[in-house]
CSV table of C-alpha atoms in Angstrom, one decimal:
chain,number,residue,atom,x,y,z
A,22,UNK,CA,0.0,0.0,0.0
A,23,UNK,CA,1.0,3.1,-1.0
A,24,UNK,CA,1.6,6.3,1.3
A,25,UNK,CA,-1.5,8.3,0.2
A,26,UNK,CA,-3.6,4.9,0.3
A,27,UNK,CA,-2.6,4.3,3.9
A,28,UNK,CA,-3.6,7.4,4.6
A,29,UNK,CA,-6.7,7.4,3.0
A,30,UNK,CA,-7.7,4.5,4.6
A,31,UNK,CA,-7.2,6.0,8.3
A,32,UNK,CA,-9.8,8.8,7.2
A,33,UNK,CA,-12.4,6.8,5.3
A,34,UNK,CA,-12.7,4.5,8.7
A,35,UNK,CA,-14.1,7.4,10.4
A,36,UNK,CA,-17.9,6.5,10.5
A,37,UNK,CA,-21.1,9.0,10.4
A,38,UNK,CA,-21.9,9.2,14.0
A,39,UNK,CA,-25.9,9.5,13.6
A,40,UNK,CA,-25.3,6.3,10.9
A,41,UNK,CA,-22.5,3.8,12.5
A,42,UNK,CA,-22.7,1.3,9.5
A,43,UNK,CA,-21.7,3.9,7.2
A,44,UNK,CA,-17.8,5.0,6.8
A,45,UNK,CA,-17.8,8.9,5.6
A,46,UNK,CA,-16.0,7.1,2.1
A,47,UNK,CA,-19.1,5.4,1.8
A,48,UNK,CA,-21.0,8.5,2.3
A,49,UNK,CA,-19.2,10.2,0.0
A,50,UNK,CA,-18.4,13.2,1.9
A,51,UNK,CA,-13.9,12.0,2.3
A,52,UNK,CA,-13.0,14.3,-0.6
A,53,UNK,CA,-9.1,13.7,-0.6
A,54,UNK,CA,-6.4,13.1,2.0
A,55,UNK,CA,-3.0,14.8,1.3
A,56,UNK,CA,0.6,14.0,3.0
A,57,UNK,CA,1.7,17.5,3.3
A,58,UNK,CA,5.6,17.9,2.9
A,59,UNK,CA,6.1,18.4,6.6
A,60,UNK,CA,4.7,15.5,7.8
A,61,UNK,CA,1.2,16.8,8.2
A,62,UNK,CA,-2.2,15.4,7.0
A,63,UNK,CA,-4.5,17.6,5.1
A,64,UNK,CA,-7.9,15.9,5.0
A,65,UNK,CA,-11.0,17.4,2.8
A,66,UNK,CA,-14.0,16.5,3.6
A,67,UNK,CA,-17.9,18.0,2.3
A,68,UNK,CA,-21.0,18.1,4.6
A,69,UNK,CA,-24.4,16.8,3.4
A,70,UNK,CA,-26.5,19.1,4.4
A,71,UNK,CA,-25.2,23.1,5.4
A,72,UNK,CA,-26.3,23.1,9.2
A,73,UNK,CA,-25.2,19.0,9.2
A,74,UNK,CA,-24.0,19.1,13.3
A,75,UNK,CA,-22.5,15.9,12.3
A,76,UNK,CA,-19.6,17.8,10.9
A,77,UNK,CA,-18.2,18.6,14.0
A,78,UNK,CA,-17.8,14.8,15.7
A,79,UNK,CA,-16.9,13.5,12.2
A,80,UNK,CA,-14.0,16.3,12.4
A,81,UNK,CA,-12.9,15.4,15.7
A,82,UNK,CA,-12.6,11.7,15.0
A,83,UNK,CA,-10.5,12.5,11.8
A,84,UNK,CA,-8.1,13.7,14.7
A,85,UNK,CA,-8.5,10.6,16.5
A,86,UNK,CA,-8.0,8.2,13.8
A,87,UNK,CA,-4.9,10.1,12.6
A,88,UNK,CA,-3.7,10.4,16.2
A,89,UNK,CA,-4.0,6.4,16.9
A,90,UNK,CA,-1.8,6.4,13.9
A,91,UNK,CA,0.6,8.1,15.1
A,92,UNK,CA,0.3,11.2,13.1
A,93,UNK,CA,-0.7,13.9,15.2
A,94,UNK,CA,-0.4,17.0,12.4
A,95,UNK,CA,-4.1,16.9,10.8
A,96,UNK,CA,-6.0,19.9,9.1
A,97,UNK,CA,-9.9,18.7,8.5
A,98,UNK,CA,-10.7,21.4,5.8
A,99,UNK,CA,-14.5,21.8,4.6
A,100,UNK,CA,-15.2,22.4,1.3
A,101,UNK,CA,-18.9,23.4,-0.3
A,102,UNK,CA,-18.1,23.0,-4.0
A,103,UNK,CA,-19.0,20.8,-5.5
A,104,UNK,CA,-21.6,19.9,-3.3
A,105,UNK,CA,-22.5,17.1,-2.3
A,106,UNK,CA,-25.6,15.2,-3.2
A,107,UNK,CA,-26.9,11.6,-2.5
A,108,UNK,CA,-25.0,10.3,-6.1
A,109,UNK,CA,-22.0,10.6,-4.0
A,110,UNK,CA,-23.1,7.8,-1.8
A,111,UNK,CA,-21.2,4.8,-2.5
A,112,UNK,CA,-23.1,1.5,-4.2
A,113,UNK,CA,-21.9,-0.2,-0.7
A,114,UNK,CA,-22.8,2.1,1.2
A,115,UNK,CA,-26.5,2.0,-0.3
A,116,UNK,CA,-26.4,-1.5,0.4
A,117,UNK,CA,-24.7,-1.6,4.1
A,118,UNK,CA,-27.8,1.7,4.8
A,119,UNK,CA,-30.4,-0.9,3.6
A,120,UNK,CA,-28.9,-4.2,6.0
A,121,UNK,CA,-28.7,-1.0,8.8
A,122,UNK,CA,-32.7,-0.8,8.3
A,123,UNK,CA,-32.4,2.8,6.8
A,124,UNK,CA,-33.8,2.3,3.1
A,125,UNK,CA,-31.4,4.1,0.2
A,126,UNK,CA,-31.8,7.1,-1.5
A,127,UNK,CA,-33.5,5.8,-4.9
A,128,UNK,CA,-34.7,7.8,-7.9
A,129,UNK,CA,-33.8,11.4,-8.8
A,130,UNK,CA,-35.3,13.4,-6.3
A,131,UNK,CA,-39.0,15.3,-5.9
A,132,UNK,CA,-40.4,16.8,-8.5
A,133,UNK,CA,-42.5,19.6,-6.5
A,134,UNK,CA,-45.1,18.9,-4.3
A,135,UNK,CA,-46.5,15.7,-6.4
A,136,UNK,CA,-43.7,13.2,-5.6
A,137,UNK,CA,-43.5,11.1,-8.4
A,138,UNK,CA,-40.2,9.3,-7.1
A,139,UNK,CA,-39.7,5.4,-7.7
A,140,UNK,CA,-41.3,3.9,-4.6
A,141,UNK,CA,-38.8,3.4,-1.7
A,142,UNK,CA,-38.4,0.1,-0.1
A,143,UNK,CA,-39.1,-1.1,3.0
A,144,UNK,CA,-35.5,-1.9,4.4
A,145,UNK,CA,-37.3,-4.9,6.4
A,146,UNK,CA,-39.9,-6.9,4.4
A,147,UNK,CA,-38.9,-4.9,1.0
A,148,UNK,CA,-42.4,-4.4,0.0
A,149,UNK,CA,-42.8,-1.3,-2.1
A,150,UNK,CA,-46.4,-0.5,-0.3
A,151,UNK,CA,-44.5,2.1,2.1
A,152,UNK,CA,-45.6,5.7,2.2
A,153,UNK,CA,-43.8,8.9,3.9
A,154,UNK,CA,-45.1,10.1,6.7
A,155,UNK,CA,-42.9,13.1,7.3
A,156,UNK,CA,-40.5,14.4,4.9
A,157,UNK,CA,-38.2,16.3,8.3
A,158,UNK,CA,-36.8,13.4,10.4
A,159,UNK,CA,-34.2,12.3,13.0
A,160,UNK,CA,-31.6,14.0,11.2
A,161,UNK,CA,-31.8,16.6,7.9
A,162,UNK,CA,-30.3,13.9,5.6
A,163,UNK,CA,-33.7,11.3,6.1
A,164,UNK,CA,-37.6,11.6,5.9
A,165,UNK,CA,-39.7,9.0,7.7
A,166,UNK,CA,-41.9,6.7,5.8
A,167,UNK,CA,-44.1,3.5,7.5
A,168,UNK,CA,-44.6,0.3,5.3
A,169,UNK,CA,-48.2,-0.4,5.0
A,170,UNK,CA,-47.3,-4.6,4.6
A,171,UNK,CA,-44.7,-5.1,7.9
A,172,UNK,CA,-46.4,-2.0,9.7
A,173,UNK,CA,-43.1,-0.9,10.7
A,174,UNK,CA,-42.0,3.4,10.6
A,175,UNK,CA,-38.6,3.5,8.9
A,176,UNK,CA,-36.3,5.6,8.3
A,177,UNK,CA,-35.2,6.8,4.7
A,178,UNK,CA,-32.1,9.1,3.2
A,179,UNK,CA,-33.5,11.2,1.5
A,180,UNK,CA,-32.7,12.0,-2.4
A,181,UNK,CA,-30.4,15.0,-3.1
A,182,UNK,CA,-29.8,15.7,-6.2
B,26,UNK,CA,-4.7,8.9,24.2
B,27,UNK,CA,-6.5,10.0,27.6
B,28,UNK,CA,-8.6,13.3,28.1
B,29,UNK,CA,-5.5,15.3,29.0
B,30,UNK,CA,-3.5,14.5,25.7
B,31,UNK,CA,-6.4,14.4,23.6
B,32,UNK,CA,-6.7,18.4,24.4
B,33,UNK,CA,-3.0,18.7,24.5
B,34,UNK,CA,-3.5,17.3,20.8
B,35,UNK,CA,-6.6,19.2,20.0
B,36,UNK,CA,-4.8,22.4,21.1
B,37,UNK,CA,-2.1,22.0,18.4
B,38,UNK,CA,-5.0,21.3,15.2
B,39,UNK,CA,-5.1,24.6,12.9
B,40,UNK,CA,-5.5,27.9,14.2
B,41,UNK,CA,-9.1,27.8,14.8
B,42,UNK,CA,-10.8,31.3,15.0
B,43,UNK,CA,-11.5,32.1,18.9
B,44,UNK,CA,-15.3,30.9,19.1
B,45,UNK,CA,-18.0,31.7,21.5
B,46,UNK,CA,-19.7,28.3,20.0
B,47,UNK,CA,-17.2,26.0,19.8
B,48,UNK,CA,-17.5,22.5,21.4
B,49,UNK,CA,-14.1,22.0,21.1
B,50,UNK,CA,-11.5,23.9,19.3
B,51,UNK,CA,-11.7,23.7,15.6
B,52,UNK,CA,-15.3,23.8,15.5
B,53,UNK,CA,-15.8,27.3,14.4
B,54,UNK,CA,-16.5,27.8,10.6
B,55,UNK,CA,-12.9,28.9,9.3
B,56,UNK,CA,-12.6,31.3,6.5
B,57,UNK,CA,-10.4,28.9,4.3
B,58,UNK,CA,-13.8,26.2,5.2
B,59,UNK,CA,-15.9,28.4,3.2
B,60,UNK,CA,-14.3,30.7,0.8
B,61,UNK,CA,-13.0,29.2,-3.1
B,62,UNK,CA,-9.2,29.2,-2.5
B,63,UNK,CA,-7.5,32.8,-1.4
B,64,UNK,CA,-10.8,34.5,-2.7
B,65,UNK,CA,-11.3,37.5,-0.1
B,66,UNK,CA,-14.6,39.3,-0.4
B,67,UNK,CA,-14.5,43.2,-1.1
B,68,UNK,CA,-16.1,45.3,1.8
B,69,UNK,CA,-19.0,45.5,-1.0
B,70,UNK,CA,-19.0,41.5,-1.4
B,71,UNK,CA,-18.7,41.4,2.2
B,72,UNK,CA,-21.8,43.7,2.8
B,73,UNK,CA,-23.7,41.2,0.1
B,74,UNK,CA,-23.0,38.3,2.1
B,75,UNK,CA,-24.1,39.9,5.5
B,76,UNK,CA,-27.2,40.7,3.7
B,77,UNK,CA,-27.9,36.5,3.1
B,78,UNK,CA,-26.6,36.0,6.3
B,79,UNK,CA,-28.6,38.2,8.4
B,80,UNK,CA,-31.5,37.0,6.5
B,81,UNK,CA,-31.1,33.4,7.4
B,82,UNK,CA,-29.7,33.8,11.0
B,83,UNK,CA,-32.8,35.8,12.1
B,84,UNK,CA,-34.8,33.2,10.3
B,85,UNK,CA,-33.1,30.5,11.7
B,86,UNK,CA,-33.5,32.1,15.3
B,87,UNK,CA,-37.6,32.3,15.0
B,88,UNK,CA,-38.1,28.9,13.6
B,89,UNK,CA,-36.2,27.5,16.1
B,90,UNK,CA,-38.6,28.3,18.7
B,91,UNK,CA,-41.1,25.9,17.6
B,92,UNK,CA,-38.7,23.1,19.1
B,93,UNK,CA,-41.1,21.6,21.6
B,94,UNK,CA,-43.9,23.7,20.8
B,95,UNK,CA,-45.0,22.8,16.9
B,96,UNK,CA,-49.2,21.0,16.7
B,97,UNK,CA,-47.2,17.3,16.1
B,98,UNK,CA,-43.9,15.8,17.0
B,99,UNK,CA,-43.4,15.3,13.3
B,100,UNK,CA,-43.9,19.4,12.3
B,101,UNK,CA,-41.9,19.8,15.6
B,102,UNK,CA,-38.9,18.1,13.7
B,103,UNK,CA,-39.7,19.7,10.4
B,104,UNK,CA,-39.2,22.8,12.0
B,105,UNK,CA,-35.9,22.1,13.7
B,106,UNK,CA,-34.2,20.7,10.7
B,107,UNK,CA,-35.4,23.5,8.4
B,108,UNK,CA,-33.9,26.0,11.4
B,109,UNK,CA,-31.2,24.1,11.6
B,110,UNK,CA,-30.4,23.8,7.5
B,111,UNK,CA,-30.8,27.8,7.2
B,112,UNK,CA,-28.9,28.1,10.3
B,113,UNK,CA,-25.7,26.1,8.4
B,114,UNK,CA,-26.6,29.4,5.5
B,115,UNK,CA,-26.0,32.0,7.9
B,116,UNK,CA,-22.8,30.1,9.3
B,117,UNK,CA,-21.3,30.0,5.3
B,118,UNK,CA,-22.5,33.7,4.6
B,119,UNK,CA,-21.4,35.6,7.7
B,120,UNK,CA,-17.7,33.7,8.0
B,121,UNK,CA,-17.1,34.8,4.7
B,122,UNK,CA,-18.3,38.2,5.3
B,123,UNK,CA,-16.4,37.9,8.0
B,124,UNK,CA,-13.4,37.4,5.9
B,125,UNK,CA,-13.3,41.2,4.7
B,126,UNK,CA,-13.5,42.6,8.5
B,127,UNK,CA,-11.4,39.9,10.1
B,128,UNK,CA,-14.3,38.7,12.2
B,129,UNK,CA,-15.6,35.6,12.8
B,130,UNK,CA,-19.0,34.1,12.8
B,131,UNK,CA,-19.4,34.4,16.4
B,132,UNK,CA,-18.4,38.2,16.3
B,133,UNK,CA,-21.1,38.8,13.8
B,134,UNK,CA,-23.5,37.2,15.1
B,135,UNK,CA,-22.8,38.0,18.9
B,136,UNK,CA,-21.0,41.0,19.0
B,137,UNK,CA,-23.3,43.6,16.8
B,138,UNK,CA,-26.5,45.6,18.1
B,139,UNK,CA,-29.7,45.8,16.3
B,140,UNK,CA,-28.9,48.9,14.0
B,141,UNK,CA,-25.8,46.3,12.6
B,142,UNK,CA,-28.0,44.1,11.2
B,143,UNK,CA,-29.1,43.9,7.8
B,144,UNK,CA,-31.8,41.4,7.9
B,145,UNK,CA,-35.5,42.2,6.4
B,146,UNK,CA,-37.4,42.7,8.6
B,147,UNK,CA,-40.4,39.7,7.4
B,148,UNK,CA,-37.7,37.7,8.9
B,149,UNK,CA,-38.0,39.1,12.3
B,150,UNK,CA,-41.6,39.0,11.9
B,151,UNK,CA,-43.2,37.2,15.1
B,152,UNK,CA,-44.3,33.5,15.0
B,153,UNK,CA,-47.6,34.0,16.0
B,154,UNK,CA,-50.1,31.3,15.8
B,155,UNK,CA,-48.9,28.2,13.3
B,156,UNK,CA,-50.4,29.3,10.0
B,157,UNK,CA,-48.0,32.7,10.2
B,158,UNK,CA,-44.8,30.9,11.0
B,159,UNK,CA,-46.0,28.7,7.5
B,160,UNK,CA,-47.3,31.3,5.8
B,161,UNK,CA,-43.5,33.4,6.7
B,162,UNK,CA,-41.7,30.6,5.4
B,163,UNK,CA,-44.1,29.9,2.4
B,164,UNK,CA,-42.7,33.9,1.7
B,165,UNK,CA,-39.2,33.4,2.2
B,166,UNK,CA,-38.6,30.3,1.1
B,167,UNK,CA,-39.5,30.8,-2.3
B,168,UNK,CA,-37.5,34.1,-2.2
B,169,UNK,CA,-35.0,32.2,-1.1
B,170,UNK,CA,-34.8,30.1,-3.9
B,171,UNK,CA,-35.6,31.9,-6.3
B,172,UNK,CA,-32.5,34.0,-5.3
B,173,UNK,CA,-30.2,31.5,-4.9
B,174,UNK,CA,-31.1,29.6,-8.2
B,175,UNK,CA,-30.1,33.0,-9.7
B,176,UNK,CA,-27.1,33.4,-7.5
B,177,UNK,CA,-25.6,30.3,-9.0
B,178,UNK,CA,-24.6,32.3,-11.8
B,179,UNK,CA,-22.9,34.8,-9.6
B,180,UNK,CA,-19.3,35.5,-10.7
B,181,UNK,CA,-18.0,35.5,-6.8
B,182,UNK,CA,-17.4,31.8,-6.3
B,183,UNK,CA,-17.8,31.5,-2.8
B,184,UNK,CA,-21.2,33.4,-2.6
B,185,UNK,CA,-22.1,30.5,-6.2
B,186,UNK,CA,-20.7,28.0,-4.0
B,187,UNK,CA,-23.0,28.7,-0.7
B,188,UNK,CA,-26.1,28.9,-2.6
B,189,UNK,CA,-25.3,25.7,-4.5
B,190,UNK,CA,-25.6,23.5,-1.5
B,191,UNK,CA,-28.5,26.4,0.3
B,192,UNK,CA,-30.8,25.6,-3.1
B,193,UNK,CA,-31.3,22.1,-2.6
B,194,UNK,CA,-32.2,22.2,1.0
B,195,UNK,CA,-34.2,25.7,0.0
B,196,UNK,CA,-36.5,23.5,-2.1
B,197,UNK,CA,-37.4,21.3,0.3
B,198,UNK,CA,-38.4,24.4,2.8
B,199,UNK,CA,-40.3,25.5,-0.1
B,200,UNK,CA,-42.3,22.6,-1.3
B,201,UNK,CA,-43.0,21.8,2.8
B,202,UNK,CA,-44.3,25.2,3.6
B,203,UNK,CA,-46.5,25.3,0.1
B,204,UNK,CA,-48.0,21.5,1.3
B,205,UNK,CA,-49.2,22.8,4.3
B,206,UNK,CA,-50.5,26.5,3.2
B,207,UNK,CA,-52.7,24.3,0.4
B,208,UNK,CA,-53.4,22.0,3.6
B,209,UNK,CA,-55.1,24.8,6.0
B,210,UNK,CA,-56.3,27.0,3.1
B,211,UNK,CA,-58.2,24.0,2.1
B,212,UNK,CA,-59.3,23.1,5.4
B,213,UNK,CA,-61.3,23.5,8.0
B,214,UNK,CA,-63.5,27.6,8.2
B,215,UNK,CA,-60.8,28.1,10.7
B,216,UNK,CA,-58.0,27.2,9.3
B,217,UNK,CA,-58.5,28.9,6.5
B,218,UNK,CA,-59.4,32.0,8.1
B,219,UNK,CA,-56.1,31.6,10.0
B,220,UNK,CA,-54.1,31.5,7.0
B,221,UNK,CA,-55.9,34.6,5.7
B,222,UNK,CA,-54.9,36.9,8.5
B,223,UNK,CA,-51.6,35.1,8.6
B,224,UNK,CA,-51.7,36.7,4.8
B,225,UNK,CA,-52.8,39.8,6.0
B,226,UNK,CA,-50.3,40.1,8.8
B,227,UNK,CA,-47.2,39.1,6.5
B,228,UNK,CA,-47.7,40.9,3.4
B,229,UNK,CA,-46.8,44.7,4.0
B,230,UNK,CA,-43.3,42.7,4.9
B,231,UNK,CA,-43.1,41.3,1.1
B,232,UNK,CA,-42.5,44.9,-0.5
B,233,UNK,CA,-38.7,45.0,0.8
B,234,UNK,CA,-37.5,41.8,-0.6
B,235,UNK,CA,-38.1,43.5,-3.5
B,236,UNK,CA,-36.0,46.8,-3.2
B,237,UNK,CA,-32.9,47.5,-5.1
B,238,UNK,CA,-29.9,49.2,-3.4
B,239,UNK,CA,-27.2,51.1,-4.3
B,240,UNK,CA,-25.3,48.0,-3.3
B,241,UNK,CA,-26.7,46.2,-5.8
B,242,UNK,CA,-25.7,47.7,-8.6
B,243,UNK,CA,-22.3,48.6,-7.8
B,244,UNK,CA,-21.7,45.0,-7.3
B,245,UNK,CA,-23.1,43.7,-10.5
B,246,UNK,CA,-22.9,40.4,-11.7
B,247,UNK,CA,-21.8,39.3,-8.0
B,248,UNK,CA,-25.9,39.9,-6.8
B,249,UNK,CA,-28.9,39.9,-8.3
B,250,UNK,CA,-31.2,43.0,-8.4
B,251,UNK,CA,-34.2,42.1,-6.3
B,252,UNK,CA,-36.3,43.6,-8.1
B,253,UNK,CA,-36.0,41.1,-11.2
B,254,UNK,CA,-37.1,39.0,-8.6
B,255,UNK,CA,-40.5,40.1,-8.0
B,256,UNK,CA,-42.3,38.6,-10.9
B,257,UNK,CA,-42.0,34.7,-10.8
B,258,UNK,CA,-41.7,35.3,-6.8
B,259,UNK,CA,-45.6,36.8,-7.4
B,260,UNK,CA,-46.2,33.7,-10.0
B,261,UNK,CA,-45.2,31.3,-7.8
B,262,UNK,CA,-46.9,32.4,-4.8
B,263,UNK,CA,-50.2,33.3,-6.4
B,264,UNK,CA,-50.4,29.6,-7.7
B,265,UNK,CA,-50.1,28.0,-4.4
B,266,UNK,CA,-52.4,30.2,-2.8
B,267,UNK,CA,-54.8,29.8,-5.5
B,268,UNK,CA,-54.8,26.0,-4.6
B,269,UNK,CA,-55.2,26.8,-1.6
B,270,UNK,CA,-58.5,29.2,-2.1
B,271,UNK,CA,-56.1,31.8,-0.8
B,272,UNK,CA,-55.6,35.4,-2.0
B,273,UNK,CA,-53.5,37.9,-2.2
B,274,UNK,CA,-54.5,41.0,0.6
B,275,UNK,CA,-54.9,44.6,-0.5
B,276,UNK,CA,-53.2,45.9,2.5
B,277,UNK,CA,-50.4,48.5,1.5
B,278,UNK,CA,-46.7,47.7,1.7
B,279,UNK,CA,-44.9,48.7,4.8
B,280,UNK,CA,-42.1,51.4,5.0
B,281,UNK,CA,-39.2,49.1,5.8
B,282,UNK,CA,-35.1,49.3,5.6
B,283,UNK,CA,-33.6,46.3,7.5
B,284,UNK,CA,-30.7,46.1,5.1
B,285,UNK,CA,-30.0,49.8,6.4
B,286,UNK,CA,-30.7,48.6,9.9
B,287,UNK,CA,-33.8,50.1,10.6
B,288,UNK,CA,-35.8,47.5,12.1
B,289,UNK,CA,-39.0,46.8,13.8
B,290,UNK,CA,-39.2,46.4,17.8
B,291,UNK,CA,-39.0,42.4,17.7
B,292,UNK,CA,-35.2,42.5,16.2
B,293,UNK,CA,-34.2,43.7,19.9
B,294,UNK,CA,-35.7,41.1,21.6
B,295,UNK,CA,-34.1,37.8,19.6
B,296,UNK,CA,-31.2,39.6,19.7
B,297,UNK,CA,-31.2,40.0,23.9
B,298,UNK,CA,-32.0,36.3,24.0
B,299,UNK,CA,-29.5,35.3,20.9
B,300,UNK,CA,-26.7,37.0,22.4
B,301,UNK,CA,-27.3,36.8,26.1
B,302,UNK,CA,-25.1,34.4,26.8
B,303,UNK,CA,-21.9,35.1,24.4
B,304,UNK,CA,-22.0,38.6,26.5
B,305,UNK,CA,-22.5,37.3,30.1
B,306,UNK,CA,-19.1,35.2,29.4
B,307,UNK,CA,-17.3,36.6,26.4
B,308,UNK,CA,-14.8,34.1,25.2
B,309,UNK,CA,-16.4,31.0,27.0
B,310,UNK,CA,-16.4,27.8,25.1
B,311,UNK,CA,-18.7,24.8,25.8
């Protein structure tokens, strides 16, 4: 493994602390990891959403990570552009969000208030008889939807396009 | 690594902006986090970007008072995340204003009285009951994006940048606060007569979104003239109310300047709470 591979691979185990199963490489929000000439670590990293609190634990583990390494020079730089949107999300990461019970983003987004999105499936039973019950939940990234086979609420990330 | 080197460690990250706000160090919005690459706003970009900021902060600081209060747990956490999303615009818009005066977030946002702030003043406008807290962010959030679909086009970078990622999360505000306007309009006698004096109440505020400043022009293709806003704002607005049997008022447009700092009497009082505790311990972090 290379230097810059290493490297990258200390950052992209750093997980999304509202969404444990998910590494922020999955999420798509690692941007790069640079070995500065000094020794340091310059890691870039995007948020999801603008007001995404998130941001701040994920920064603070970046120094953690690096710091169990051994390498105790880290800049976390945030960058807006270009921003991020749910096609950053990682086809593994869709997957590991479904096993976690939080059903991918699917489709291409809303199209005004008549959602005509592909239906979303329920991460449990997978029936596509779900419906959303509140487009605002437990964090900004998901809505929350209930599956009218299994009965259960779930949660689902929500399309960003 | 224990507590005491893990701050030891913390202590020697970047060269984090002192922060009323931060957690830990490093948690402050840092110029270089928000502005393209060496870009430093003019004091006229600068002013631009207060304008946004203001706008949204304010914003940010009513909605949030629903937490806890909103008619349904789920509206209660609509609420908060649609705070909390503008609340991430002001952050962007006032570090990089910030940029131009050497101030950070928190000194903007803490550290300037009422006639400082540039906000409109439908922004400060009070909650009241439900249907003017929807029917205020029906208003702005199609200003909003409106604006900052235009402002994508904007030859400063930073400020195209900042309303790239505000648009998508704008729309969402949008379609959210035109679902529920159609849902009251079209509901019961009462609810419908709320939303009617929530109209009433609100739009004398509209006229000022609309109002071209010198500003403006002198920073050309870096802003866009609100004024060339007003016509698909009125199109867009006058649909959804149509839907929902809703109509536009005749009341007259009242005389307002926020971007000049002239403000009504409620700016004062979210500002005494905002700020309260920044100024009881200046400096303190938590």
């Amino acid at each position: 493994m290379t230097n810059a591979e290493e490297l990258f691979s200390i950052a992209a185990k750093v997980t999304d602390p509202e969404i444990p199963v998910l590494s922020i490489a999955d999420l798509g929000i690692l941007r790069e990891v640079n070995a500065n000439e000094d020794g340091s670590v310059q890691v870039i990293i995007t948020p999801t959403y603008s007001g995404c609190p998130a941001m701040d634990v994920i920064t603070q583990d970046l120094y953690l990570a690096f710091g169990e390494a051994g390498i105790e020079k880290v800049d976390v730089k945030l960058v807006l552009t270009p921003a991020w949107s749910t096609d950053w999300m990682t086809e593994d990461g869709k997957r590991k969000l479904e096993e976690y019970g939080i059903a991918p983003p699917t489709g291409t987004g809303h199209s005004g208030r008549v959602t005509l999105g592909i239906s979303v499936k329920c991460p449990r039973c997978h029936s596509l008889n779900t419906r959303e019950l509140a487009r605002f939940a437990s964090t900004s990234c998901k809505a929350l939807y209930t599956c009218k086979d299994c009965l259960e609420p779930f949660d689902y990330f929500k399309v960003l396009s | 690594m224990n507590h005491e080197e893990l701050d030891a460690s913390l202590d020697s990250f970047g060269d984090a902006l002192a922060s009323a706000t931060r957690v830990t160090p490093g948690n402050a919005l840092r110029p270089e986090d928000i502005a393209v690459a060496g870009a430093k706003p003019s004091d006229e970009v600068a002013q631009y970007a207060l304008h946004l900021g203001d706008d949204a902060l304010i914003l940010a600081q009513r909605l949030s008072h629903w937490i806890s209060r909103a008619p349904e747990i789920e509206e209660d956490i609509a609420l908060g995340n649609i705070a909390l999303d503008v609340l991430g615009h002001a952050r962007s818009f006032l570090t990089y204003a910030g940029l131009a005066w050497d101030k950070s977030e928190d000194d903007l946002a803490y550290w300037r009285e009422e006639e400082d702030f540039t906000s409109l003043q439908i922004v400060e406008q009070p909650n009241g009951h439900f249907g003017v807290t929807i029917m205020r962010q029906l208003i702005i959030s199609i200003y909003q994006h409106l604006l900052y679909s235009k402002l994508l086009e904007s030859t400063d970078e930073t400020i195209a940048a900042i309303c790239a990622k505000a648009v998508k999360e704008v729309d969402y505000h949008r379609d959210h606060s035109a679902a529920w306007t159609i849902r009251l309009g079209q509901g019961t006698e009462e609810s419908a007569a709320k939303m009617r004096h929530a109209l009433e109440v609100l739009w004398p505020y509209t006229g000022e979104m609309f109002q071209d400043e010198e500003l403006h022009r002198t920073l050309g293709d870096v802003a866009v003239l609100p004024s060339t806003l007003r016509e698909a704002w009125e199109k867009e607005i006058t649909d959804v109310l149509a839907e929902a049997g809703l109509e536009i008022p005749k009341s007259g447009m009242a005389m307002a300047h926020g971007r000049v700092g002239e403000h009504s009497e409620h700016l004062g009082f979210i500002l005494a709470e905002m700020q309260v505790l920044a100024r009881k311990h200046p400096g303190a972090s938590w």
